[in-house]
Coordinates of C-alpha atoms in Angstrom, one line a residue:
M280 CA 106.0 97.8 93.3
T281 CA 106.3 95.7 96.5
Q282 CA 109.8 94.2 96.7
P283 CA 110.3 90.6 97.9
P284 CA 112.2 90.3 101.1
S285 CA 115.8 89.1 101.1
F286 CA 116.3 85.5 102.0
A287 CA 118.5 84.5 104.9
V288 CA 120.0 81.3 106.3
V289 CA 120.4 81.1 110.1
S290 CA 122.8 78.4 111.3
G291 CA 122.5 76.2 114.3
E292 CA 125.4 78.0 115.9
Q293 CA 123.6 81.3 115.5
V294 CA 120.4 79.8 116.9
A295 CA 122.2 78.4 119.9
G296 CA 123.9 81.7 120.6
A297 CA 120.6 83.6 120.5
L298 CA 118.9 81.2 122.9
H299 CA 121.7 80.3 125.3
G300 CA 121.1 81.4 128.9
R301 CA 117.7 82.8 128.1
E302 CA 115.4 80.1 129.5
K303 CA 113.0 82.4 131.3
Q304 CA 112.8 84.7 128.3
V305 CA 112.1 81.8 125.9
T306 CA 109.5 80.3 128.3
A307 CA 107.8 83.7 128.5
M308 CA 107.6 83.7 124.6
V309 CA 106.1 80.3 124.6
E310 CA 103.5 81.4 127.2
A311 CA 102.6 84.4 125.0
A312 CA 102.2 82.0 122.0
Y313 CA 100.0 79.7 124.1
R314 CA 97.8 82.7 125.0
L315 CA 97.6 83.9 121.4
H316 CA 96.5 80.3 120.5
G317 CA 93.9 80.3 123.2
E318 CA 92.6 83.6 122.0
A319 CA 92.2 82.2 118.4
R320 CA 94.9 84.5 117.1
T321 CA 96.8 81.7 115.5
V322 CA 96.3 79.1 112.7
N323 CA 97.7 75.7 113.5
P324 CA 96.6 73.0 111.1
D325 CA 97.2 69.3 111.7
S326 CA 100.7 68.1 111.4
Y327 CA 101.5 66.0 108.4
F328 CA 103.4 62.8 108.9
L329 CA 105.6 61.4 106.2
R330 CA 106.2 57.7 107.0
F331 CA 108.2 55.0 105.3
P332 CA 107.0 51.4 104.8
D333 CA 110.5 50.0 105.0
R334 CA 111.5 52.1 108.0
P335 CA 108.4 52.1 110.3
S336 CA 110.3 53.7 113.3
S337 CA 111.3 56.8 111.2
R338 CA 109.2 59.8 110.1
I339 CA 109.4 63.3 108.9
I340 CA 106.7 65.8 110.2
A341 CA 105.5 69.0 108.7
L342 CA 104.1 71.6 111.1
P343 CA 102.6 74.6 109.3
A344 CA 101.4 77.5 111.4
S345 CA 100.6 81.2 111.6
V346 CA 100.9 83.6 114.6
K347 CA 99.5 87.1 114.9
G348 CA 100.4 89.6 117.6
E349 CA 104.0 90.7 118.0
V350 CA 105.2 87.5 116.3
N351 CA 103.3 88.2 113.1
V352 CA 104.7 85.5 110.9
H353 CA 103.7 82.4 108.9
G354 CA 105.9 79.4 108.5
I355 CA 106.5 75.7 108.7
K356 CA 108.8 73.3 110.5
W357 CA 110.1 70.2 108.7
I358 CA 111.5 67.9 111.4
S359 CA 112.7 64.3 111.0
S360 CA 113.0 61.6 113.6
F361 CA 115.3 58.7 112.6
P362 CA 116.0 56.7 115.8
E363 CA 118.7 54.6 114.1
N364 CA 120.8 57.8 113.9
V365 CA 121.7 57.4 117.6
A366 CA 123.6 54.2 117.0
A367 CA 125.5 55.9 114.3
G368 CA 126.6 58.7 116.7
I369 CA 124.4 61.5 115.4
P370 CA 121.2 62.9 117.0
R371 CA 117.9 61.3 116.2
A372 CA 116.1 64.5 115.1
S373 CA 117.1 67.1 112.6
A374 CA 115.0 70.0 111.4
V375 CA 114.7 73.2 109.4
L376 CA 112.1 76.0 109.7
I377 CA 110.9 78.4 107.1
L378 CA 109.6 81.9 108.0
N379 CA 107.1 83.6 105.6
D380 CA 106.3 87.3 105.3
T381 CA 102.7 87.9 106.3
E382 CA 102.1 90.6 103.6
T383 CA 103.6 88.9 100.5
G384 CA 103.8 85.3 101.6
Y385 CA 107.5 85.2 100.5
P386 CA 109.8 83.1 102.6
F387 CA 112.5 85.3 104.2
A388 CA 114.5 82.9 106.3
C389 CA 115.5 79.3 106.7
L390 CA 116.7 78.4 110.2
E391 CA 118.3 75.3 111.6
S392 CA 115.5 74.1 113.9
S393 CA 116.4 71.1 115.9
I394 CA 117.6 73.5 118.6
I395 CA 114.5 75.7 118.2
S396 CA 112.4 72.5 118.5
A397 CA 114.2 71.3 121.6
A398 CA 114.0 74.8 123.2
R399 CA 110.3 75.3 122.6
T400 CA 109.5 71.7 123.8
A401 CA 111.5 72.3 127.0
A402 CA 110.0 75.8 127.5
S403 CA 106.5 74.4 127.1
A404 CA 107.2 71.6 129.7
A405 CA 108.9 74.0 132.1
L406 CA 105.9 76.4 131.8
A407 CA 103.5 73.6 132.5
A408 CA 105.6 72.3 135.5
V409 CA 105.9 75.7 137.1
T410 CA 102.3 76.6 136.5
L411 CA 100.8 73.3 137.5
A412 CA 103.0 73.1 140.6
E413 CA 102.0 76.6 141.7
K414 CA 98.3 75.9 141.2
R415 CA 98.6 72.6 143.1
G416 CA 100.5 74.2 145.9
V417 CA 103.1 71.4 145.8
A418 CA 106.7 72.0 144.8
P419 CA 108.3 69.0 143.2
R420 CA 111.6 68.1 144.8
R421 CA 112.4 64.6 143.3
V422 CA 112.7 64.6 139.6
G423 CA 112.9 61.5 137.4
F424 CA 113.8 61.3 133.7
V425 CA 112.7 58.3 131.5
G426 CA 114.6 58.6 128.3
V427 CA 117.8 60.7 128.4
G428 CA 118.5 62.1 124.9
L429 CA 119.0 65.7 123.9
I430 CA 115.4 66.7 124.7
A431 CA 115.9 65.4 128.2
R432 CA 118.9 67.6 128.6
Y433 CA 117.0 70.7 127.3
L434 CA 114.1 69.8 129.6
H435 CA 116.4 69.8 132.6
T436 CA 118.0 73.0 131.6
Y437 CA 114.7 74.8 131.3
L438 CA 113.2 73.3 134.5
V439 CA 116.2 74.6 136.5
G440 CA 116.3 77.8 134.5
N441 CA 112.7 78.5 135.5
G442 CA 113.5 78.2 139.2
L443 CA 112.8 74.6 140.1
V444 CA 115.2 73.1 142.7
F445 CA 115.6 69.4 143.0
E446 CA 116.9 67.5 146.1
S447 CA 117.4 64.3 144.1
S448 CA 117.3 63.1 140.5
S449 CA 116.6 59.6 139.0
I450 CA 117.3 58.3 135.5
F451 CA 116.1 55.4 133.5
D452 CA 117.0 54.6 129.9
L453 CA 117.1 51.3 128.0
S454 CA 120.8 52.2 127.1
A455 CA 123.1 51.9 130.1
E456 CA 125.6 54.0 128.2
H457 CA 123.2 56.8 127.7
A458 CA 122.0 56.6 131.3
E459 CA 125.6 57.0 132.5
G460 CA 126.2 59.9 130.2
F461 CA 123.1 61.7 131.4
K462 CA 124.1 60.9 135.0
G463 CA 127.4 62.6 134.4
Y464 CA 125.6 65.7 133.0
L465 CA 123.3 65.9 136.0
E466 CA 126.2 65.5 138.5
R467 CA 127.8 68.5 136.9
T468 CA 124.7 70.6 137.2
E469 CA 122.8 69.3 140.2
T470 CA 123.9 69.4 143.9
G471 CA 121.7 66.5 145.1
P472 CA 122.3 62.8 144.5
V473 CA 121.7 61.3 141.1
T474 CA 120.7 57.6 140.8
I475 CA 120.1 55.3 137.8
A476 CA 116.9 53.3 138.4
E477 CA 116.6 49.6 137.6
S478 CA 113.3 50.2 135.8
A479 CA 110.9 52.9 134.8
E480 CA 108.5 51.6 137.4
E481 CA 111.1 52.1 140.2
L482 CA 111.7 55.6 139.0
F483 CA 108.0 56.4 139.0
T484 CA 107.5 55.5 142.6
S485 CA 110.6 57.5 143.8
S486 CA 109.8 60.8 141.9
D487 CA 107.3 63.5 142.3
L488 CA 108.1 65.1 139.0
I489 CA 108.4 62.6 136.1
V490 CA 109.7 63.6 132.7
L491 CA 108.9 61.1 129.9
A492 CA 111.1 61.9 126.8
T493 CA 111.4 58.5 125.0
V494 CA 110.8 57.3 121.4
A495 CA 108.2 54.8 122.5
G496 CA 105.6 53.9 119.9
E497 CA 103.1 52.4 122.3
P498 CA 102.4 52.3 126.1
H499 CA 105.0 50.6 128.3
I500 CA 104.0 52.2 131.6
L501 CA 100.8 50.3 132.4
D502 CA 99.9 50.3 136.1
P503 CA 97.9 53.2 137.5
G504 CA 99.2 52.3 140.9
L505 CA 102.6 53.7 140.0
L506 CA 101.0 57.1 140.3
A507 CA 99.4 56.5 143.7
H508 CA 101.6 59.2 145.3
N509 CA 100.0 61.8 143.0
P510 CA 103.1 63.0 141.0
L511 CA 103.2 65.6 138.3
V512 CA 104.0 63.9 134.9
L513 CA 105.4 65.7 131.9
H514 CA 104.3 63.2 129.2
I515 CA 106.5 64.8 126.4
S516 CA 106.8 61.7 124.3
L517 CA 103.0 61.1 124.4
R518 CA 102.9 57.3 123.9
D519 CA 104.4 56.0 127.1
L520 CA 101.3 55.7 129.4
S521 CA 98.5 53.2 129.2
P522 CA 94.9 54.4 128.8
E523 CA 94.2 53.2 132.3
I524 CA 96.8 55.6 133.7
I525 CA 95.5 58.5 131.6
L526 CA 92.0 57.8 132.9
S527 CA 93.1 57.7 136.5
A528 CA 94.7 61.1 136.3
Y529 CA 93.9 64.8 135.9
N530 CA 94.8 65.5 132.3
V531 CA 96.1 68.8 130.8
V532 CA 97.0 69.1 127.1
D533 CA 98.2 71.9 124.9
D534 CA 95.4 71.5 122.3
V535 CA 92.7 68.9 122.6
D536 CA 92.2 68.2 118.8
H537 CA 95.9 67.9 118.1
C538 CA 96.7 65.8 121.1
L539 CA 94.0 63.2 120.7
K540 CA 95.2 61.6 117.5
A541 CA 98.0 59.6 115.9
G542 CA 97.9 56.9 118.6
T543 CA 98.9 59.0 121.5
S544 CA 98.1 57.8 125.0
P545 CA 95.2 60.3 125.3
H546 CA 94.0 59.2 121.9
L547 CA 94.0 55.5 123.1
A548 CA 92.0 56.6 126.1
E549 CA 89.5 58.3 123.9
Q550 CA 89.2 55.2 121.8
K551 CA 88.7 53.1 125.0
T552 CA 86.0 55.3 126.5
G553 CA 84.3 56.8 123.4
N554 CA 84.6 60.3 124.8
R555 CA 87.0 63.1 125.9
D556 CA 85.6 63.6 129.3
F557 CA 88.9 62.7 130.9
V558 CA 90.6 65.8 129.5
D559 CA 90.3 68.4 132.2
G560 CA 91.6 71.4 130.2
T561 CA 94.4 72.9 128.2
L562 CA 97.5 74.7 129.6
Y563 CA 95.8 77.9 128.5
D564 CA 92.8 77.0 130.6
V565 CA 95.2 76.6 133.6
L566 CA 97.0 79.8 132.9
E567 CA 93.6 81.6 132.8
G568 CA 92.3 80.0 136.0
R569 CA 89.5 78.1 134.2
T570 CA 90.6 74.8 135.7
T571 CA 92.7 74.1 138.8
P572 CA 94.8 70.9 139.0
P573 CA 94.3 69.0 142.3
S574 CA 97.0 68.0 144.8
D575 CA 95.3 64.7 145.7
R576 CA 95.4 63.2 142.2
P577 CA 98.2 62.5 139.7
V578 CA 98.5 65.3 137.1
I579 CA 99.6 64.6 133.5
F580 CA 100.6 67.2 131.0
S581 CA 100.6 65.8 127.4
P582 CA 101.7 68.4 124.8
F583 CA 101.4 67.4 121.2
G584 CA 103.7 70.3 120.2
L585 CA 102.2 73.2 118.3
G586 CA 103.9 74.8 115.3
V587 CA 102.9 78.3 116.7
L588 CA 105.5 77.8 119.4
D589 CA 108.3 77.0 116.9
L590 CA 107.4 80.2 115.0
A591 CA 107.5 82.4 118.1
V592 CA 110.9 81.1 119.0
A593 CA 112.2 81.2 115.5
K594 CA 111.1 84.8 114.9
Y595 CA 112.8 85.8 118.1
V596 CA 116.0 84.1 116.9
Y597 CA 115.8 85.8 113.5
D598 CA 115.3 89.2 115.2
E599 CA 118.2 88.6 117.6
V600 CA 120.6 87.6 114.7
T601 CA 119.4 90.6 112.6
D602 CA 119.9 93.1 115.5
A603 CA 123.4 91.7 116.1
G604 CA 124.3 92.4 112.4
D605 CA 125.0 88.8 111.8
L606 CA 122.2 87.9 109.3
Q607 CA 123.6 86.0 106.3
T608 CA 121.4 86.6 103.2
V609 CA 121.5 84.8 99.9
P610 CA 121.9 87.3 97.1
G611 CA 119.6 86.7 94.1
F612 CA 117.6 83.9 95.8
F613 CA 114.4 85.2 94.2
H614 CA 115.2 85.6 90.6
E615 CA 112.2 85.5 88.2
M616 CA 110.5 88.7 89.5
K617 CA 108.9 90.1 86.2
R618 CA 105.7 88.5 85.0
Y619 CA 106.6 88.8 81.3
G620 CA 110.4 88.7 81.5

């Protein structure tokens, strides 16, 4: 008789230990997952949003997925976003991820996943930044961050960890306290000057790589003229840019169907035009050379965030913790194993 797998719990401390200092390795895993997705060797259904009428800014999202290849796992990430947490002194996002065995379907691990989520988001953005910059033949030297939470810190770590070098850095955040905190972080890790911009618009015009990592629910960057100098924009938070800006740029997404929904800026552009002609390709298309980003137009990467990326990183963490002999299993987790008692 096939035996169910043991069930393990992997803590955030263990996740952080498995991923620390391995930015290039994690980015390579994310690239491999994108390639599997592009080759139709994944299953990535729509994310499910749990929303609350009395707390419209908060949500919990379920991201089910399955990945073949070396990852070979099913699973689901359950991630919450409660912006009010920040004022209470705890992170906005929290998450867990369940891994399921591909043969029996049994779950075999639960991992703390806010770190996994931040790492895969940052690795995806770094992969896009490096790939798009190389294809354009333009190396970004002036980076600007709009929104400076935990995700922004991971994004910076992964950009630098993948070889990008910045001569200057700019910051804009609605919270002066948060902007100062992120400035201090950058000054400890960057050699060039770090400035706090008076507005997002000022930051746009002084940066050739712009990272948007806000909690904006609707566009607040409206003027296409802000991109007249043809920067590369990592539109991580997805709802910052007006449809007019999207339509003025060369647009790359991670998955067209996933990205053009739920009121994202590309979704608003689709509603405005009635078509998807403004989408120039996916990151997989760029990796495969099917489309080439221009140097004489602004380029925007808008990743919706695919569950297959979370699974790839989570399975790597699980294997690392297992190989180190530190896996903590829960004895007797599966109990009713006989059909008739």
